[in-house]
mmCIF file of C-alpha atoms in Angstrom:
data_model
loop_
_atom_site.group_PDB
_atom_site.id
_atom_site.type_symbol
_atom_site.label_atom_id
_atom_site.label_comp_id
_atom_site.label_asym_id
_atom_site.label_seq_id
_atom_site.Cartn_x
_atom_site.Cartn_y
_atom_site.Cartn_z
ATOM 1 C CA MET A 24 -60.299 -26.508 50.067
ATOM 2 C CA THR A 25 -58.202 -26.730 53.005
ATOM 3 C CA LYS A 26 -56.841 -23.260 54.657
ATOM 4 C CA GLY A 27 -53.342 -24.373 53.869
ATOM 5 C CA LEU A 28 -54.018 -24.911 50.337
ATOM 6 C CA PHE A 29 -56.054 -21.507 49.886
ATOM 7 C CA VAL A 30 -53.431 -19.539 51.471
ATOM 8 C CA LEU A 31 -50.680 -21.287 48.789
ATOM 9 C CA CYS A 32 -53.048 -20.672 46.007
ATOM 10 C CA SER A 33 -53.276 -16.981 47.051
ATOM 11 C CA LEU A 34 -49.639 -16.392 47.438
ATOM 12 C CA LEU A 35 -49.049 -18.162 44.006
ATOM 13 C CA LEU A 36 -51.756 -15.718 42.251
ATOM 14 C CA ALA A 37 -50.078 -12.904 43.958
ATOM 15 C CA ILE A 38 -46.679 -13.769 42.656
ATOM 16 C CA GLY A 39 -48.471 -14.098 39.230
ATOM 17 C CA ARG A 40 -49.640 -10.664 39.551
ATOM 18 C CA ALA A 41 -46.289 -9.165 40.967
ATOM 19 C CA PRO A 42 -45.299 -6.394 38.868
ATOM 20 C CA ALA A 43 -41.985 -6.468 36.728
ATOM 21 C CA GLN A 44 -38.749 -4.969 38.402
ATOM 22 C CA PRO A 45 -38.902 -1.036 37.344
ATOM 23 C CA VAL A 46 -36.153 -0.561 34.550
ATOM 24 C CA ASN A 47 -32.909 1.380 35.841
ATOM 25 C CA PHE A 48 -29.897 2.777 33.768
ATOM 26 C CA ASP A 49 -28.328 -0.826 34.046
ATOM 27 C CA ASP A 50 -30.693 -2.025 31.916
ATOM 28 C CA ILE A 51 -30.431 0.215 29.019
ATOM 29 C CA GLN A 52 -26.696 1.195 29.195
ATOM 30 C CA PRO A 53 -25.609 -2.195 27.268
ATOM 31 C CA ILE A 54 -27.891 -0.745 24.326
ATOM 32 C CA LEU A 55 -26.316 2.601 24.292
ATOM 33 C CA GLN A 56 -22.716 1.233 24.583
ATOM 34 C CA ALA A 57 -23.488 -1.313 21.435
ATOM 35 C CA ARG A 58 -25.610 0.924 19.433
ATOM 36 C CA CYS A 59 -25.123 4.790 20.203
ATOM 37 C CA VAL A 60 -21.695 5.810 21.870
ATOM 38 C CA MET A 61 -20.003 4.946 18.713
ATOM 39 C CA CYS A 62 -21.299 8.417 17.705
ATOM 40 C CA HIS A 63 -22.205 10.087 20.799
ATOM 41 C CA ALA A 64 -18.928 9.826 23.026
ATOM 42 C CA GLY A 65 -16.213 12.730 23.316
ATOM 43 C CA GLU A 66 -15.436 16.046 21.658
ATOM 44 C CA ALA A 67 -16.834 14.987 18.300
ATOM 45 C CA ALA A 68 -20.307 14.106 19.554
ATOM 46 C CA PRO A 69 -23.177 15.430 17.553
ATOM 47 C CA LEU A 70 -24.636 18.785 19.482
ATOM 48 C CA GLY A 71 -22.365 17.591 22.107
ATOM 49 C CA LEU A 72 -24.704 14.843 23.243
ATOM 50 C CA ARG A 73 -22.589 12.373 24.888
ATOM 51 C CA LEU A 74 -24.172 9.050 26.517
ATOM 52 C CA THR A 75 -21.306 6.920 27.769
ATOM 53 C CA SER A 76 -22.703 7.827 31.297
ATOM 54 C CA LEU A 77 -25.969 8.433 33.086
ATOM 55 C CA ASP A 78 -24.890 12.127 33.998
ATOM 56 C CA GLU A 79 -23.977 12.902 30.218
ATOM 57 C CA LEU A 80 -27.475 11.418 29.338
ATOM 58 C CA LEU A 81 -29.309 13.490 31.742
ATOM 59 C CA LYS A 82 -27.251 16.739 30.723
ATOM 60 C CA GLY A 83 -28.593 16.473 27.015
ATOM 61 C CA SER A 84 -27.286 18.013 24.241
ATOM 62 C CA ALA A 85 -26.339 21.640 23.585
ATOM 63 C CA SER A 86 -29.749 22.733 22.610
ATOM 64 C CA ARG A 87 -32.103 20.436 25.059
ATOM 65 C CA GLN A 88 -32.397 17.930 27.513
ATOM 66 C CA VAL A 89 -33.238 14.605 25.332
ATOM 67 C CA VAL A 90 -35.290 12.696 28.107
ATOM 68 C CA ARG A 91 -37.867 13.957 30.513
ATOM 69 C CA SER A 92 -38.631 12.107 33.686
ATOM 70 C CA GLY A 93 -41.947 10.411 33.476
ATOM 71 C CA ASP A 94 -42.628 11.517 29.847
ATOM 72 C CA PRO A 95 -41.477 9.220 27.221
ATOM 73 C CA THR A 96 -43.841 10.539 24.507
ATOM 74 C CA GLY A 97 -42.257 13.932 25.219
ATOM 75 C CA SER A 98 -38.727 12.975 25.168
ATOM 76 C CA GLU A 99 -36.522 13.415 22.074
ATOM 77 C CA LEU A 100 -34.594 10.567 22.876
ATOM 78 C CA ILE A 101 -37.773 8.299 22.532
ATOM 79 C CA ARG A 102 -38.767 10.316 19.364
ATOM 80 C CA ARG A 103 -35.383 9.702 17.618
ATOM 81 C CA LEU A 104 -35.553 6.015 18.274
ATOM 82 C CA LYS A 105 -38.871 5.506 16.910
ATOM 83 C CA GLY A 106 -38.475 7.925 13.522
ATOM 84 C CA GLN A 107 -40.887 10.425 14.706
ATOM 85 C CA SER A 108 -37.936 12.946 14.802
ATOM 86 C CA GLN A 109 -35.668 13.032 12.070
ATOM 87 C CA PRO A 110 -32.887 11.484 11.656
ATOM 88 C CA ARG A 111 -33.906 8.588 13.202
ATOM 89 C CA MET A 112 -31.307 6.728 15.382
ATOM 90 C CA PRO A 113 -29.100 5.068 15.694
ATOM 91 C CA MET A 114 -27.294 6.548 12.635
ATOM 92 C CA THR A 115 -26.053 3.138 11.706
ATOM 93 C CA GLY A 116 -29.824 1.704 10.976
ATOM 94 C CA PRO A 117 -31.329 -0.160 9.906
ATOM 95 C CA PRO A 118 -31.902 -2.207 11.732
ATOM 96 C CA PHE A 119 -33.045 0.303 14.226
ATOM 97 C CA LEU A 120 -33.513 -0.582 17.684
ATOM 98 C CA SER A 121 -36.187 -3.432 18.253
ATOM 99 C CA ASP A 122 -39.534 -2.691 20.031
ATOM 100 C CA ALA A 123 -38.326 -4.594 23.116
ATOM 101 C CA GLU A 124 -35.570 -2.312 23.348
ATOM 102 C CA ILE A 125 -37.445 0.864 22.763
ATOM 103 C CA ALA A 126 -39.794 -0.260 25.496
ATOM 104 C CA LEU A 127 -37.160 -0.540 27.981
ATOM 105 C CA PHE A 128 -36.040 2.972 27.412
ATOM 106 C CA GLU A 129 -39.992 4.088 27.552
ATOM 107 C CA GLY A 130 -40.013 1.988 30.945
ATOM 108 C CA TRP A 131 -36.879 3.687 32.140
ATOM 109 C CA ILE A 132 -38.264 7.166 31.441
ATOM 110 C CA ALA A 133 -41.459 6.516 32.640
ATOM 111 C CA GLY A 134 -40.214 5.022 36.035
ATOM 112 C CA GLY A 135 -38.555 8.334 36.815
ATOM 113 C CA LEU A 136 -34.883 7.858 35.193
ATOM 114 C CA LEU A 137 -33.450 5.461 37.987
ATOM 115 C CA PRO A 138 -30.075 5.248 38.412
ATOM 116 C CA GLY A 139 -28.435 1.765 38.234
ATOM 117 C CA SER A 140 -25.927 -0.024 40.505
ATOM 118 C CA ARG A 141 -22.729 2.191 39.064
ATOM 119 C CA PRO A 142 -22.154 5.772 40.035
ATOM 120 C CA ALA A 143 -23.614 8.479 37.785
ATOM 121 C CA SER A 144 -20.620 9.414 35.930
ATOM 122 C CA ALA A 145 -19.322 6.082 35.341
ATOM 123 C CA ILE A 146 -18.377 5.225 31.815
ATOM 124 C CA ALA A 147 -18.857 1.843 30.952
ATOM 125 C CA PRO A 148 -15.541 0.168 29.780
ATOM 126 C CA PRO A 149 -15.263 -0.605 25.758
ATOM 127 C CA ALA A 150 -16.732 -4.257 25.220
ATOM 128 C CA PRO A 151 -13.693 -6.912 24.837
ATOM 129 C CA LEU A 152 -12.960 -8.061 21.297
ATOM 130 C CA GLN A 153 -14.851 -11.011 20.334
ATOM 131 C CA ARG A 154 -12.820 -13.822 18.998
ATOM 132 C CA PRO A 155 -13.605 -17.485 17.910
ATOM 133 C CA ALA A 156 -13.226 -20.377 19.750
ATOM 134 C CA ALA A 157 -10.148 -22.325 19.441
ATOM 135 C CA GLY A 158 -10.077 -23.852 15.965
ATOM 136 C CA GLN A 159 -13.112 -22.266 14.712
ATOM 137 C CA PRO A 160 -12.913 -19.444 12.135
ATOM 138 C CA VAL A 161 -13.263 -15.828 12.556
ATOM 139 C CA THR A 162 -16.773 -14.559 10.995
ATOM 140 C CA TYR A 163 -18.652 -11.677 10.458
ATOM 141 C CA SER A 164 -20.047 -11.393 13.793
ATOM 142 C CA HIS A 165 -16.377 -11.284 15.534
ATOM 143 C CA VAL A 166 -15.569 -8.167 12.957
ATOM 144 C CA ALA A 167 -18.734 -6.558 12.987
ATOM 145 C CA PRO A 168 -18.425 -4.654 16.571
ATOM 146 C CA ILE A 169 -15.419 -3.121 14.926
ATOM 147 C CA PHE A 170 -17.025 -1.526 12.028
ATOM 148 C CA ALA A 171 -19.896 -0.346 14.466
ATOM 149 C CA ASN A 172 -17.723 1.319 16.880
ATOM 150 C CA ARG A 173 -15.309 3.037 14.849
ATOM 151 C CA CYS A 174 -16.276 3.014 11.011
ATOM 152 C CA VAL A 175 -20.032 3.252 10.869
ATOM 153 C CA LYS A 176 -20.734 6.779 12.185
ATOM 154 C CA CYS A 177 -19.393 7.803 8.444
ATOM 155 C CA HIS A 178 -19.728 4.946 6.391
ATOM 156 C CA SER A 179 -23.574 4.631 6.575
ATOM 157 C CA ALA A 180 -26.272 6.077 4.368
ATOM 158 C CA TYR A 181 -26.770 9.164 6.684
ATOM 159 C CA GLY A 182 -23.646 9.408 8.397
ATOM 160 C CA LEU A 183 -21.589 12.335 10.330
ATOM 161 C CA MET A 184 -20.466 13.416 6.831
ATOM 162 C CA GLY A 185 -23.540 12.880 4.954
ATOM 163 C CA SER A 186 -23.914 10.104 2.653
ATOM 164 C CA ALA A 187 -20.923 7.425 2.930
ATOM 165 C CA PRO A 188 -17.633 8.461 1.645
ATOM 166 C CA GLU A 189 -17.186 6.931 -1.643
ATOM 167 C CA GLY A 190 -20.546 4.973 -1.256
ATOM 168 C CA LEU A 191 -18.584 2.616 1.212
ATOM 169 C CA LEU A 192 -21.165 1.324 3.485
ATOM 170 C CA LEU A 193 -19.842 -0.590 6.429
ATOM 171 C CA ASN A 194 -23.007 -1.268 8.516
ATOM 172 C CA SER A 195 -23.754 -4.744 7.052
ATOM 173 C CA TYR A 196 -21.995 -7.705 5.567
ATOM 174 C CA ALA A 197 -23.432 -7.372 2.355
ATOM 175 C CA GLY A 198 -22.191 -3.616 2.229
ATOM 176 C CA ILE A 199 -18.887 -4.182 3.141
ATOM 177 C CA LEU A 200 -18.265 -6.845 0.426
ATOM 178 C CA ASP A 201 -20.342 -4.974 -2.303
ATOM 179 C CA ARG A 202 -18.290 -4.825 -5.477
ATOM 180 C CA GLY A 203 -20.635 -2.283 -7.443
ATOM 181 C CA GLU A 204 -17.957 0.430 -8.021
ATOM 182 C CA ARG A 205 -14.771 -1.596 -6.644
ATOM 183 C CA VAL A 206 -14.126 -4.291 -4.302
ATOM 184 C CA ARG A 207 -12.673 -3.013 -0.846
ATOM 185 C CA VAL A 208 -12.546 -6.646 0.667
ATOM 186 C CA VAL A 209 -11.067 -9.387 -1.599
ATOM 187 C CA PRO A 210 -11.677 -12.724 0.663
ATOM 188 C CA GLY A 211 -8.487 -14.766 1.096
ATOM 189 C CA ALA A 212 -6.421 -11.856 0.076
ATOM 190 C CA SER A 213 -6.023 -9.168 2.868
ATOM 191 C CA SER A 214 -2.731 -7.520 1.156
ATOM 192 C CA ALA A 215 -5.285 -7.101 -1.762
ATOM 193 C CA SER A 216 -8.206 -5.631 0.051
ATOM 194 C CA GLU A 217 -8.278 -1.834 0.106
ATOM 195 C CA LEU A 218 -9.957 -2.047 3.432
ATOM 196 C CA VAL A 219 -7.107 -3.451 5.218
ATOM 197 C CA ARG A 220 -4.525 -1.106 3.335
ATOM 198 C CA ARG A 221 -6.423 1.650 4.882
ATOM 199 C CA ILE A 222 -6.826 0.849 8.064
ATOM 200 C CA ARG A 223 -3.143 0.043 8.457
ATOM 201 C CA GLY A 224 -2.152 3.339 6.697
ATOM 202 C CA GLN A 225 -0.669 1.775 3.687
ATOM 203 C CA SER A 226 -3.357 3.496 1.494
ATOM 204 C CA GLN A 227 -4.309 7.293 2.192
ATOM 205 C CA PRO A 228 -5.622 8.855 4.363
ATOM 206 C CA GLN A 229 -5.697 6.052 6.949
ATOM 207 C CA MET A 230 -8.626 4.929 8.506
ATOM 208 C CA PRO A 231 -10.869 5.411 10.694
ATOM 209 C CA TYR A 232 -10.706 9.039 9.696
ATOM 210 C CA ASP A 233 -11.224 10.504 13.118
ATOM 211 C CA GLY A 234 -7.929 8.869 14.251
ATOM 212 C CA PRO A 235 -5.862 8.937 16.033
ATOM 213 C CA PRO A 236 -6.301 6.607 17.839
ATOM 214 C CA PHE A 237 -6.481 4.339 14.778
ATOM 215 C CA LEU A 238 -7.635 0.644 15.224
ATOM 216 C CA SER A 239 -5.199 -1.476 17.483
ATOM 217 C CA ASP A 240 -2.826 -4.125 16.372
ATOM 218 C CA GLU A 241 -5.454 -6.774 17.785
ATOM 219 C CA GLU A 242 -8.449 -5.166 15.971
ATOM 220 C CA ILE A 243 -6.663 -4.905 12.650
ATOM 221 C CA GLN A 244 -4.938 -8.388 13.245
ATOM 222 C CA LEU A 245 -8.853 -9.714 13.729
ATOM 223 C CA ILE A 246 -9.744 -8.104 10.478
ATOM 224 C CA VAL A 247 -6.991 -9.406 8.607
ATOM 225 C CA ASP A 248 -7.580 -12.964 9.750
ATOM 226 C CA TRP A 249 -11.537 -12.797 8.710
ATOM 227 C CA ILE A 250 -10.433 -11.784 5.372
ATOM 228 C CA ASP A 251 -7.774 -14.412 5.040
ATOM 229 C CA GLN A 252 -10.093 -17.053 6.194
ATOM 230 C CA GLY A 253 -12.548 -16.521 3.439
ATOM 231 C CA ALA A 254 -14.763 -13.000 4.831
ATOM 232 C CA ARG A 255 -17.092 -15.880 6.282
ATOM 233 C CA ASP A 256 -20.672 -14.535 6.985
ATOM 234 C CA ALA A 257 -22.248 -14.622 10.526
ATOM 235 C CA ASP A 258 -23.213 -18.368 9.938
ATOM 236 C CA GLY A 259 -19.304 -19.291 8.798
ATOM 237 C CA ARG A 260 -20.220 -19.409 5.166
ATOM 238 C CA PRO A 261 -17.011 -18.040 2.843
ATOM 239 C CA ALA A 262 -17.830 -15.023 0.639
ATOM 240 C CA PRO A 263 -17.153 -16.047 -3.119
ATOM 241 C CA SER A 264 -13.929 -14.638 -4.890
ATOM 242 C CA PRO A 265 -14.856 -11.382 -6.794
ATOM 243 C CA VAL A 266 -13.297 -12.620 -10.064
ATOM 244 C CA GLY A 267 -13.762 -9.523 -12.532
ATOM 245 C CA ALA A 268 -14.124 -6.746 -9.945
ATOM 246 C CA ARG A 269 -12.321 -3.574 -9.776
ATOM 247 C CA VAL A 270 -9.610 -3.158 -7.597
ATOM 248 C CA ARG A 271 -7.631 0.483 -6.412
ATOM 249 C CA LEU A 272 -4.930 -0.105 -4.095
ATOM 250 C CA GLN A 273 -2.079 2.385 -2.811
ATOM 251 C CA GLY A 274 1.074 1.416 -1.630
ATOM 252 C CA ILE A 275 5.021 1.227 -2.077
ATOM 253 C CA LEU A 276 6.259 0.211 -5.182
ATOM 254 C CA GLY A 277 8.827 -2.975 -4.599
ATOM 255 C CA ALA A 278 11.174 -4.902 -6.549
ATOM 256 C CA GLY A 279 9.633 -7.477 -9.399
ATOM 257 C CA TRP A 280 6.142 -5.274 -9.428
ATOM 258 C CA THR A 281 5.159 -5.778 -5.728
ATOM 259 C CA LEU A 282 3.033 -3.715 -3.682
ATOM 260 C CA ASP A 283 4.440 -4.001 -0.359
ATOM 261 C CA SER A 284 4.065 -7.580 -0.062
ATOM 262 C CA LEU A 285 1.286 -8.125 -2.814
ATOM 263 C CA GLN A 286 2.401 -9.572 -6.154
ATOM 264 C CA LEU A 287 1.064 -7.501 -8.984
ATOM 265 C CA VAL A 288 0.414 -9.101 -12.748
ATOM 266 C CA VAL A 289 1.876 -6.346 -14.920
ATOM 267 C CA GLY A 290 1.605 -7.156 -18.777
ATOM 268 C CA PRO A 291 1.806 -5.209 -22.242
ATOM 269 C CA GLY A 292 -1.274 -3.303 -21.692
ATOM 270 C CA THR A 293 -0.629 -2.248 -18.377
ATOM 271 C CA ARG A 294 -0.389 1.862 -18.370
ATOM 272 C CA ILE A 295 2.455 3.115 -16.558
ATOM 273 C CA ASP A 296 2.282 7.106 -15.711
ATOM 274 C CA LYS A 297 4.795 9.226 -14.044
ATOM 275 C CA SER A 298 7.611 6.756 -14.638
ATOM 276 C CA PRO A 299 7.185 5.040 -10.917
ATOM 277 C CA GLY A 300 10.686 3.632 -9.401
ATOM 278 C CA ILE A 301 11.337 1.119 -6.524
ATOM 279 C CA GLY A 302 10.195 3.090 -3.504
ATOM 280 C CA ASP A 303 7.885 5.155 -4.595
ATOM 281 C CA TYR A 304 4.328 5.900 -3.359
ATOM 282 C CA VAL A 305 1.903 4.630 -6.176
ATOM 283 C CA GLU A 306 -1.632 3.928 -7.112
ATOM 284 C CA VAL A 307 -2.742 0.922 -8.856
ATOM 285 C CA ARG A 308 -5.950 -0.029 -10.420
ATOM 286 C CA GLY A 309 -6.724 -3.205 -11.898
ATOM 287 C CA ARG A 310 -9.076 -6.569 -11.579
ATOM 288 C CA TRP A 311 -9.104 -9.668 -9.579
ATOM 289 C CA GLY A 312 -8.174 -12.580 -11.312
ATOM 290 C CA ARG A 313 -9.491 -16.004 -11.680
ATOM 291 C CA ASP A 314 -6.216 -17.281 -10.432
ATOM 292 C CA GLY A 315 -6.480 -15.041 -7.123
ATOM 293 C CA GLN A 316 -3.887 -12.309 -8.675
ATOM 294 C CA LEU A 317 -4.333 -8.500 -9.059
ATOM 295 C CA LEU A 318 -4.283 -7.918 -12.878
ATOM 296 C CA VAL A 319 -2.530 -4.422 -13.108
ATOM 297 C CA GLU A 320 -4.320 -2.050 -15.863
ATOM 298 C CA ARG A 321 -2.570 1.228 -14.730
ATOM 299 C CA ILE A 322 0.177 2.278 -12.078
ATOM 300 C CA ARG A 323 1.103 5.706 -11.692
ATOM 301 C CA ARG A 324 3.524 7.682 -8.989
ATOM 302 C CA ARG A 325 1.613 9.788 -6.786
#
């Protein structure tokens, strides 16, 4: 082997053995932003633990520091991410963080809590809305971040209010479309979807419960478009119509048996309580019909 070739081989071997770049806060902040700050931000952060900046993370909670430099196994953050301490985090799981994501946090702590390229006090801006490309439908992938950031902190199995209010889980596609007790999303009919009426304030209380601020007009419109286009899953498949499912809505009764803009089907068997009139705030209960109409079983003035 010539001397030049020997040197080249040695360099290549050295490169192959070169250690990976040390993990810094830039590497973990996107995970915190996507999975943690929906709960751990602002005045309502559990135990005062805010995870929107490096300074806040290093400060820890009202009771303890959650990361110990050089000691991943002794850091409460790692114990929570792995489920060694309960409740396991993030509260929106499952799914929880992947092994690779947890390993990033362990590497960051083991490497001495290195800062990133931004000031330690810098708070990451909220992620922009995800919209489909021109001519493409809205899918669950586009609206899931809205639910994760504004709704899942309560509407998950172990949310801030304990179990999910009224059993409504908003941390998965299947949970959002569940029709067990009643349907909240009627694919193809946003005006008949309780979820939309709640975020618009047509049904009370308006959601998210920690508002104001409530969802922006852009966020609401994206959810409306998703439902009206069939409440498609992440792969673009439309959801089936929930024929026969129970529906419960609130709103303003209009002329010709309408609820805001939604036409109601009222028949001889419909129960009408408390003499509701046009302009009254009412509650409507019924079932979703095969012809895409709300078959009303009961209307009552509230």
